[in-house]
Amino acid sequence: MEQVIIPTTDNSRQNKPVFSPALRAAAEVISYISHPLFLPTLVTAFVVNALPEYFVQFKEGSVRFAFDALYFRVVFTTLFLPIFVVMLCKALGFVESFQLRAQKDRIIPYVACTIFYFWIYFAFKREGAAPPFFNAFFLGIFIAIVMGMVANTYVKISMHTIGWGGVIGFLLMLMIGMNMNISLVLMVACLLAGIVATARLILGAHTPAEIYTGFGMGILAQLIAYGIVG
């Protein structure tokens, strides 16, 4: 009997768009320089320079340049320690690559980051020298990581957009909660977040649903944190 092939219109079987090597290389570079591990340091530098009057105690404790001790604490806890954990996991064979592409590769880094971010939030809050909105920022990151870790059981949500969603949520928190006119900064952050999300789509690292969910988680986590601490 002759077989009859029935054409399908299933969209899931359609070919994905193919991008040029140059565009993919640019997207790779953007993904690296916009990694969420850099964002706490970036936000710290922004608020310290924009609102130095809220960080006077940290300036008084400087060693070589203004706020150096504060920067060291943030960089060590939110950048160095997570990178060290990923490198250790790679050396021990617990993860396949530094990019953490597989869901199972993200479990240990997620758990480690929840400890590190809660630690820095608790330390700043207990010390009492940081303003409430700064404490809320780190609590928001902790909440976002917990949400991402739970969601990672079911789907691979974009950590890049969780991070950039957190930046947008933090800026919204400053505008709504403290009546700050930072609309230009918010516009730039949204533009950068859009570029990062586009880069992740070009690389095929995530689906649009995973990108949008990441943004939603990041923004929501910051607003929840502000409701708790702010």
PDB file of C-alpha atoms in Angstrom:
ATOM      1  CA  MET A   1       0.000   0.000   0.000  1.00  0.00           C
ATOM      2  CA  GLU A   2       1.355   3.389  -0.949  1.00  0.00           C
ATOM      3  CA  GLN A   3       2.009   5.704   1.979  1.00  0.00           C
ATOM      4  CA  VAL A   4       0.481   9.148   1.917  1.00  0.00           C
ATOM      5  CA  ILE A   5       2.436  11.954   3.537  1.00  0.00           C
ATOM      6  CA  ILE A   6       0.155  14.569   5.000  1.00  0.00           C
ATOM      7  CA  PRO A   7       1.784  18.011   5.301  1.00  0.00           C
ATOM      8  CA  THR A   8       1.789  19.500   8.777  1.00  0.00           C
ATOM      9  CA  THR A   9       1.355  23.073   9.863  1.00  0.00           C
ATOM     10  CA  ASP A  10       2.812  22.514  13.334  1.00  0.00           C
ATOM     11  CA  ASN A  11       4.768  25.671  14.132  1.00  0.00           C
ATOM     12  CA  SER A  12       7.078  23.749  16.458  1.00  0.00           C
ATOM     13  CA  ARG A  13       8.573  21.987  13.435  1.00  0.00           C
ATOM     14  CA  GLN A  14       9.386  25.173  11.561  1.00  0.00           C
ATOM     15  CA  ASN A  15      13.025  25.980  11.108  1.00  0.00           C
ATOM     16  CA  LYS A  16      14.552  28.527  13.439  1.00  0.00           C
ATOM     17  CA  PRO A  17      15.957  31.724  11.889  1.00  0.00           C
ATOM     18  CA  VAL A  18      19.608  31.553  10.892  1.00  0.00           C
ATOM     19  CA  PHE A  19      21.840  34.514  11.794  1.00  0.00           C
ATOM     20  CA  SER A  20      25.189  35.447  10.342  1.00  0.00           C
ATOM     21  CA  PRO A  21      28.383  34.448  12.214  1.00  0.00           C
ATOM     22  CA  ALA A  22      29.204  38.133  12.786  1.00  0.00           C
ATOM     23  CA  LEU A  23      25.834  38.783  14.408  1.00  0.00           C
ATOM     24  CA  ARG A  24      26.149  35.680  16.570  1.00  0.00           C
ATOM     25  CA  ALA A  25      29.651  36.742  17.613  1.00  0.00           C
ATOM     26  CA  ALA A  26      28.338  40.175  18.602  1.00  0.00           C
ATOM     27  CA  ALA A  27      25.521  38.533  20.563  1.00  0.00           C
ATOM     28  CA  GLU A  28      28.071  36.325  22.341  1.00  0.00           C
ATOM     29  CA  VAL A  29      30.113  39.363  23.373  1.00  0.00           C
ATOM     30  CA  ILE A  30      26.992  41.170  24.602  1.00  0.00           C
ATOM     31  CA  SER A  31      25.986  38.106  26.626  1.00  0.00           C
ATOM     32  CA  TYR A  32      29.358  38.020  28.360  1.00  0.00           C
ATOM     33  CA  ILE A  33      29.666  41.727  29.213  1.00  0.00           C
ATOM     34  CA  SER A  34      26.025  41.944  30.339  1.00  0.00           C
ATOM     35  CA  HIS A  35      26.177  38.870  32.576  1.00  0.00           C
ATOM     36  CA  PRO A  36      23.943  39.242  35.663  1.00  0.00           C
ATOM     37  CA  LEU A  37      26.911  38.725  37.996  1.00  0.00           C
ATOM     38  CA  PHE A  38      28.204  42.181  36.992  1.00  0.00           C
ATOM     39  CA  LEU A  39      24.906  43.950  37.737  1.00  0.00           C
ATOM     40  CA  PRO A  40      25.181  44.308  41.547  1.00  0.00           C
ATOM     41  CA  THR A  41      28.507  46.104  41.135  1.00  0.00           C
ATOM     42  CA  LEU A  42      27.061  48.260  38.339  1.00  0.00           C
ATOM     43  CA  VAL A  43      24.015  49.230  40.409  1.00  0.00           C
ATOM     44  CA  THR A  44      26.198  49.900  43.461  1.00  0.00           C
ATOM     45  CA  ALA A  45      28.406  52.241  41.441  1.00  0.00           C
ATOM     46  CA  PHE A  46      25.306  54.015  40.102  1.00  0.00           C
ATOM     47  CA  VAL A  47      23.618  54.639  43.453  1.00  0.00           C
ATOM     48  CA  VAL A  48      26.859  55.564  45.234  1.00  0.00           C
ATOM     49  CA  ASN A  49      27.682  58.198  42.622  1.00  0.00           C
ATOM     50  CA  ALA A  50      24.097  59.418  42.216  1.00  0.00           C
ATOM     51  CA  LEU A  51      23.208  59.434  45.939  1.00  0.00           C
ATOM     52  CA  PRO A  52      26.493  59.739  47.892  1.00  0.00           C
ATOM     53  CA  GLU A  53      24.738  61.365  50.844  1.00  0.00           C
ATOM     54  CA  TYR A  54      23.144  58.007  51.690  1.00  0.00           C
ATOM     55  CA  PHE A  55      26.547  56.281  51.934  1.00  0.00           C
ATOM     56  CA  VAL A  56      28.501  58.697  54.130  1.00  0.00           C
ATOM     57  CA  GLN A  57      29.507  56.010  56.641  1.00  0.00           C
ATOM     58  CA  PHE A  58      31.004  53.897  53.893  1.00  0.00           C
ATOM     59  CA  LYS A  59      32.991  56.864  52.594  1.00  0.00           C
ATOM     60  CA  GLU A  60      34.428  57.451  56.061  1.00  0.00           C
ATOM     61  CA  GLY A  61      35.612  53.850  56.095  1.00  0.00           C
ATOM     62  CA  SER A  62      37.466  54.149  52.789  1.00  0.00           C
ATOM     63  CA  VAL A  63      41.102  53.042  52.610  1.00  0.00           C
ATOM     64  CA  ARG A  64      42.600  54.304  49.333  1.00  0.00           C
ATOM     65  CA  PHE A  65      39.716  55.829  47.384  1.00  0.00           C
ATOM     66  CA  ALA A  66      36.125  56.772  48.145  1.00  0.00           C
ATOM     67  CA  PHE A  67      33.849  53.810  48.943  1.00  0.00           C
ATOM     68  CA  ASP A  68      36.568  51.262  48.139  1.00  0.00           C
ATOM     69  CA  ALA A  69      35.621  49.047  51.101  1.00  0.00           C
ATOM     70  CA  LEU A  70      31.989  49.003  49.955  1.00  0.00           C
ATOM     71  CA  TYR A  71      32.955  48.094  46.393  1.00  0.00           C
ATOM     72  CA  PHE A  72      35.237  45.336  47.666  1.00  0.00           C
ATOM     73  CA  ARG A  73      32.440  43.780  49.731  1.00  0.00           C
ATOM     74  CA  VAL A  74      30.009  43.842  46.820  1.00  0.00           C
ATOM     75  CA  VAL A  75      32.503  42.544  44.239  1.00  0.00           C
ATOM     76  CA  PHE A  76      33.827  39.801  46.525  1.00  0.00           C
ATOM     77  CA  THR A  77      30.407  38.495  47.560  1.00  0.00           C
ATOM     78  CA  THR A  78      28.394  38.896  44.361  1.00  0.00           C
ATOM     79  CA  LEU A  79      31.056  38.369  41.680  1.00  0.00           C
ATOM     80  CA  PHE A  80      34.156  36.579  42.956  1.00  0.00           C
ATOM     81  CA  LEU A  81      32.441  33.933  45.108  1.00  0.00           C
ATOM     82  CA  PRO A  82      29.838  32.875  42.465  1.00  0.00           C
ATOM     83  CA  ILE A  83      32.552  32.658  39.784  1.00  0.00           C
ATOM     84  CA  PHE A  84      34.705  30.621  42.155  1.00  0.00           C
ATOM     85  CA  VAL A  85      31.814  28.198  42.750  1.00  0.00           C
ATOM     86  CA  VAL A  86      31.226  27.750  39.006  1.00  0.00           C
ATOM     87  CA  MET A  87      34.950  27.192  38.376  1.00  0.00           C
ATOM     88  CA  LEU A  88      35.077  24.662  41.193  1.00  0.00           C
ATOM     89  CA  CYS A  89      32.017  22.851  39.838  1.00  0.00           C
ATOM     90  CA  LYS A  90      33.587  22.765  36.369  1.00  0.00           C
ATOM     91  CA  ALA A  91      36.854  21.398  37.754  1.00  0.00           C
ATOM     92  CA  LEU A  92      35.010  18.677  39.666  1.00  0.00           C
ATOM     93  CA  GLY A  93      32.846  17.799  36.669  1.00  0.00           C
ATOM     94  CA  PHE A  94      29.560  18.904  38.223  1.00  0.00           C
ATOM     95  CA  VAL A  95      28.764  21.236  35.299  1.00  0.00           C
ATOM     96  CA  GLU A  96      29.376  20.764  31.598  1.00  0.00           C
ATOM     97  CA  SER A  97      30.324  24.346  30.726  1.00  0.00           C
ATOM     98  CA  PHE A  98      30.853  27.762  32.256  1.00  0.00           C
ATOM     99  CA  GLN A  99      27.810  29.008  30.295  1.00  0.00           C
ATOM    100  CA  LEU A 100      25.508  26.778  32.417  1.00  0.00           C
ATOM    101  CA  ARG A 101      23.365  25.971  29.405  1.00  0.00           C
ATOM    102  CA  ALA A 102      21.732  22.885  30.900  1.00  0.00           C
ATOM    103  CA  GLN A 103      19.161  23.143  33.682  1.00  0.00           C
ATOM    104  CA  LYS A 104      21.058  20.657  35.846  1.00  0.00           C
ATOM    105  CA  ASP A 105      24.211  22.784  35.551  1.00  0.00           C
ATOM    106  CA  ARG A 106      22.430  25.663  37.267  1.00  0.00           C
ATOM    107  CA  ILE A 107      21.385  23.876  40.457  1.00  0.00           C
ATOM    108  CA  ILE A 108      24.605  24.256  42.486  1.00  0.00           C
ATOM    109  CA  PRO A 109      25.301  27.856  41.339  1.00  0.00           C
ATOM    110  CA  TYR A 110      21.695  28.789  42.194  1.00  0.00           C
ATOM    111  CA  VAL A 111      22.018  27.324  45.701  1.00  0.00           C
ATOM    112  CA  ALA A 112      25.381  29.027  46.236  1.00  0.00           C
ATOM    113  CA  CYS A 113      24.075  32.403  45.060  1.00  0.00           C
ATOM    114  CA  THR A 114      21.090  32.244  47.412  1.00  0.00           C
ATOM    115  CA  ILE A 115      23.569  31.917  50.292  1.00  0.00           C
ATOM    116  CA  PHE A 116      25.855  34.695  49.057  1.00  0.00           C
ATOM    117  CA  TYR A 117      23.085  37.217  48.358  1.00  0.00           C
ATOM    118  CA  PHE A 118      21.221  36.592  51.575  1.00  0.00           C
ATOM    119  CA  TRP A 119      24.522  36.906  53.382  1.00  0.00           C
ATOM    120  CA  ILE A 120      25.301  40.340  51.917  1.00  0.00           C
ATOM    121  CA  TYR A 121      21.722  41.532  52.481  1.00  0.00           C
ATOM    122  CA  PHE A 122      21.777  40.387  56.113  1.00  0.00           C
ATOM    123  CA  ALA A 123      25.230  41.889  56.715  1.00  0.00           C
ATOM    124  CA  PHE A 124      24.272  45.307  55.329  1.00  0.00           C
ATOM    125  CA  LYS A 125      20.965  45.357  57.173  1.00  0.00           C
ATOM    126  CA  ARG A 126      22.480  44.320  60.489  1.00  0.00           C
ATOM    127  CA  GLU A 127      25.303  46.836  60.128  1.00  0.00           C
ATOM    128  CA  GLY A 128      22.751  49.613  59.678  1.00  0.00           C
ATOM    129  CA  ALA A 129      24.981  51.843  57.547  1.00  0.00           C
ATOM    130  CA  ALA A 130      23.329  51.212  54.170  1.00  0.00           C
ATOM    131  CA  PRO A 131      20.068  52.949  53.182  1.00  0.00           C
ATOM    132  CA  PRO A 132      16.910  50.805  53.090  1.00  0.00           C
ATOM    133  CA  PHE A 133      16.620  50.916  49.300  1.00  0.00           C
ATOM    134  CA  PHE A 134      20.137  49.464  48.996  1.00  0.00           C
ATOM    135  CA  ASN A 135      19.263  46.631  51.371  1.00  0.00           C
ATOM    136  CA  ALA A 136      16.043  46.052  49.440  1.00  0.00           C
ATOM    137  CA  PHE A 137      18.030  45.710  46.213  1.00  0.00           C
ATOM    138  CA  PHE A 138      20.038  42.772  47.539  1.00  0.00           C
ATOM    139  CA  LEU A 139      16.985  41.209  49.145  1.00  0.00           C
ATOM    140  CA  GLY A 140      15.295  41.489  45.747  1.00  0.00           C
ATOM    141  CA  ILE A 141      18.180  39.653  44.105  1.00  0.00           C
ATOM    142  CA  PHE A 142      17.912  36.915  46.726  1.00  0.00           C
ATOM    143  CA  ILE A 143      14.167  36.573  46.100  1.00  0.00           C
ATOM    144  CA  ALA A 144      14.717  36.493  42.324  1.00  0.00           C
ATOM    145  CA  ILE A 145      17.344  33.756  42.657  1.00  0.00           C
ATOM    146  CA  VAL A 146      15.018  31.673  44.828  1.00  0.00           C
ATOM    147  CA  MET A 147      12.231  32.110  42.280  1.00  0.00           C
ATOM    148  CA  GLY A 148      14.606  31.209  39.458  1.00  0.00           C
ATOM    149  CA  MET A 149      15.889  28.159  41.326  1.00  0.00           C
ATOM    150  CA  VAL A 150      12.359  26.848  41.850  1.00  0.00           C
ATOM    151  CA  ALA A 151      11.390  27.563  38.238  1.00  0.00           C
ATOM    152  CA  ASN A 152      14.592  25.875  37.016  1.00  0.00           C
ATOM    153  CA  THR A 153      13.012  22.550  37.981  1.00  0.00           C
ATOM    154  CA  TYR A 154      10.486  22.988  35.179  1.00  0.00           C
ATOM    155  CA  VAL A 155      11.991  25.392  32.652  1.00  0.00           C
ATOM    156  CA  LYS A 156      15.318  27.089  31.881  1.00  0.00           C
ATOM    157  CA  ILE A 157      14.495  30.740  32.505  1.00  0.00           C
ATOM    158  CA  SER A 158      16.990  33.352  31.309  1.00  0.00           C
ATOM    159  CA  MET A 159      19.275  34.453  34.135  1.00  0.00           C
ATOM    160  CA  HIS A 160      20.292  37.450  32.021  1.00  0.00           C
ATOM    161  CA  THR A 161      16.761  38.818  31.878  1.00  0.00           C
ATOM    162  CA  ILE A 162      16.118  37.998  35.539  1.00  0.00           C
ATOM    163  CA  GLY A 163      19.102  40.207  36.332  1.00  0.00           C
ATOM    164  CA  TRP A 164      18.142  43.036  34.000  1.00  0.00           C
ATOM    165  CA  GLY A 165      14.542  42.800  35.115  1.00  0.00           C
ATOM    166  CA  GLY A 166      15.883  43.311  38.624  1.00  0.00           C
ATOM    167  CA  VAL A 167      17.689  46.482  37.517  1.00  0.00           C
ATOM    168  CA  ILE A 168      14.486  47.818  35.970  1.00  0.00           C
ATOM    169  CA  GLY A 169      12.516  46.856  39.079  1.00  0.00           C
ATOM    170  CA  PHE A 170      15.061  48.619  41.308  1.00  0.00           C
ATOM    171  CA  LEU A 171      14.819  51.812  39.263  1.00  0.00           C
ATOM    172  CA  LEU A 172      11.032  51.625  39.401  1.00  0.00           C
ATOM    173  CA  MET A 173      11.329  51.214  43.148  1.00  0.00           C
ATOM    174  CA  LEU A 174      13.383  54.420  43.386  1.00  0.00           C
ATOM    175  CA  MET A 175      10.919  56.325  41.184  1.00  0.00           C
ATOM    176  CA  ILE A 176       7.769  55.128  42.940  1.00  0.00           C
ATOM    177  CA  GLY A 177       9.002  54.801  46.512  1.00  0.00           C
ATOM    178  CA  MET A 178      11.393  57.764  46.713  1.00  0.00           C
ATOM    179  CA  ASN A 179       9.904  60.055  44.051  1.00  0.00           C
ATOM    180  CA  MET A 180      13.201  60.263  42.162  1.00  0.00           C
ATOM    181  CA  ASN A 181      13.175  61.576  38.620  1.00  0.00           C
ATOM    182  CA  ILE A 182      15.360  58.944  36.945  1.00  0.00           C
ATOM    183  CA  SER A 183      13.234  58.412  33.858  1.00  0.00           C
ATOM    184  CA  LEU A 184      16.258  58.820  31.545  1.00  0.00           C
ATOM    185  CA  VAL A 185      18.222  56.182  33.441  1.00  0.00           C
ATOM    186  CA  LEU A 186      15.203  53.886  33.339  1.00  0.00           C
ATOM    187  CA  MET A 187      14.906  54.349  29.570  1.00  0.00           C
ATOM    188  CA  VAL A 188      18.592  53.484  29.094  1.00  0.00           C
ATOM    189  CA  ALA A 189      18.202  50.418  31.307  1.00  0.00           C
ATOM    190  CA  CYS A 190      15.193  49.245  29.284  1.00  0.00           C
ATOM    191  CA  LEU A 191      17.132  49.753  26.047  1.00  0.00           C
ATOM    192  CA  LEU A 192      20.099  47.769  27.341  1.00  0.00           C
ATOM    193  CA  ALA A 193      17.799  45.052  28.648  1.00  0.00           C
ATOM    194  CA  GLY A 194      16.194  44.799  25.226  1.00  0.00           C
ATOM    195  CA  ILE A 195      19.594  44.466  23.557  1.00  0.00           C
ATOM    196  CA  VAL A 196      20.598  41.726  26.005  1.00  0.00           C
ATOM    197  CA  ALA A 197      17.337  39.846  25.474  1.00  0.00           C
ATOM    198  CA  THR A 198      17.776  40.075  21.699  1.00  0.00           C
ATOM    199  CA  ALA A 199      21.310  38.704  21.999  1.00  0.00           C
ATOM    200  CA  ARG A 200      20.053  35.708  23.966  1.00  0.00           C
ATOM    201  CA  LEU A 201      17.407  35.032  21.315  1.00  0.00           C
ATOM    202  CA  ILE A 202      19.958  35.300  18.503  1.00  0.00           C
ATOM    203  CA  LEU A 203      22.126  32.702  20.237  1.00  0.00           C
ATOM    204  CA  GLY A 204      19.126  30.432  20.664  1.00  0.00           C
ATOM    205  CA  ALA A 205      19.813  30.197  24.393  1.00  0.00           C
ATOM    206  CA  HIS A 206      16.169  30.809  25.334  1.00  0.00           C
ATOM    207  CA  THR A 207      12.677  31.016  23.942  1.00  0.00           C
ATOM    208  CA  PRO A 208      10.728  34.300  24.028  1.00  0.00           C
ATOM    209  CA  ALA A 209       8.604  32.898  26.882  1.00  0.00           C
ATOM    210  CA  GLU A 210      11.735  32.225  28.971  1.00  0.00           C
ATOM    211  CA  ILE A 211      12.983  35.746  28.226  1.00  0.00           C
ATOM    212  CA  TYR A 212       9.741  37.463  29.251  1.00  0.00           C
ATOM    213  CA  THR A 213       9.365  35.285  32.339  1.00  0.00           C
ATOM    214  CA  GLY A 214      12.853  36.305  33.416  1.00  0.00           C
ATOM    215  CA  PHE A 215      11.997  39.990  33.123  1.00  0.00           C
ATOM    216  CA  GLY A 216       8.796  39.468  35.091  1.00  0.00           C
ATOM    217  CA  MET A 217      10.584  37.607  37.877  1.00  0.00           C
ATOM    218  CA  GLY A 218      13.309  40.229  38.209  1.00  0.00           C
ATOM    219  CA  ILE A 219      10.902  43.158  38.378  1.00  0.00           C
ATOM    220  CA  LEU A 220       8.484  41.403  40.737  1.00  0.00           C
ATOM    221  CA  ALA A 221      11.243  40.337  43.110  1.00  0.00           C
ATOM    222  CA  GLN A 222      12.490  43.919  43.508  1.00  0.00           C
ATOM    223  CA  LEU A 223       9.007  45.256  44.175  1.00  0.00           C
ATOM    224  CA  ILE A 224       8.388  42.522  46.772  1.00  0.00           C
ATOM    225  CA  ALA A 225      11.704  43.321  48.458  1.00  0.00           C
ATOM    226  CA  TYR A 226      10.874  47.016  48.589  1.00  0.00           C
ATOM    227  CA  GLY A 227       7.525  46.169  50.181  1.00  0.00           C
ATOM    228  CA  ILE A 228       9.371  44.201  52.869  1.00  0.00           C
ATOM    229  CA  VAL A 229      12.355  46.455  53.556  1.00  0.00           C
ATOM    230  CA  GLY A 230      11.559  49.830  52.035  1.00  0.00           C
TER     231      GLY A 230
END
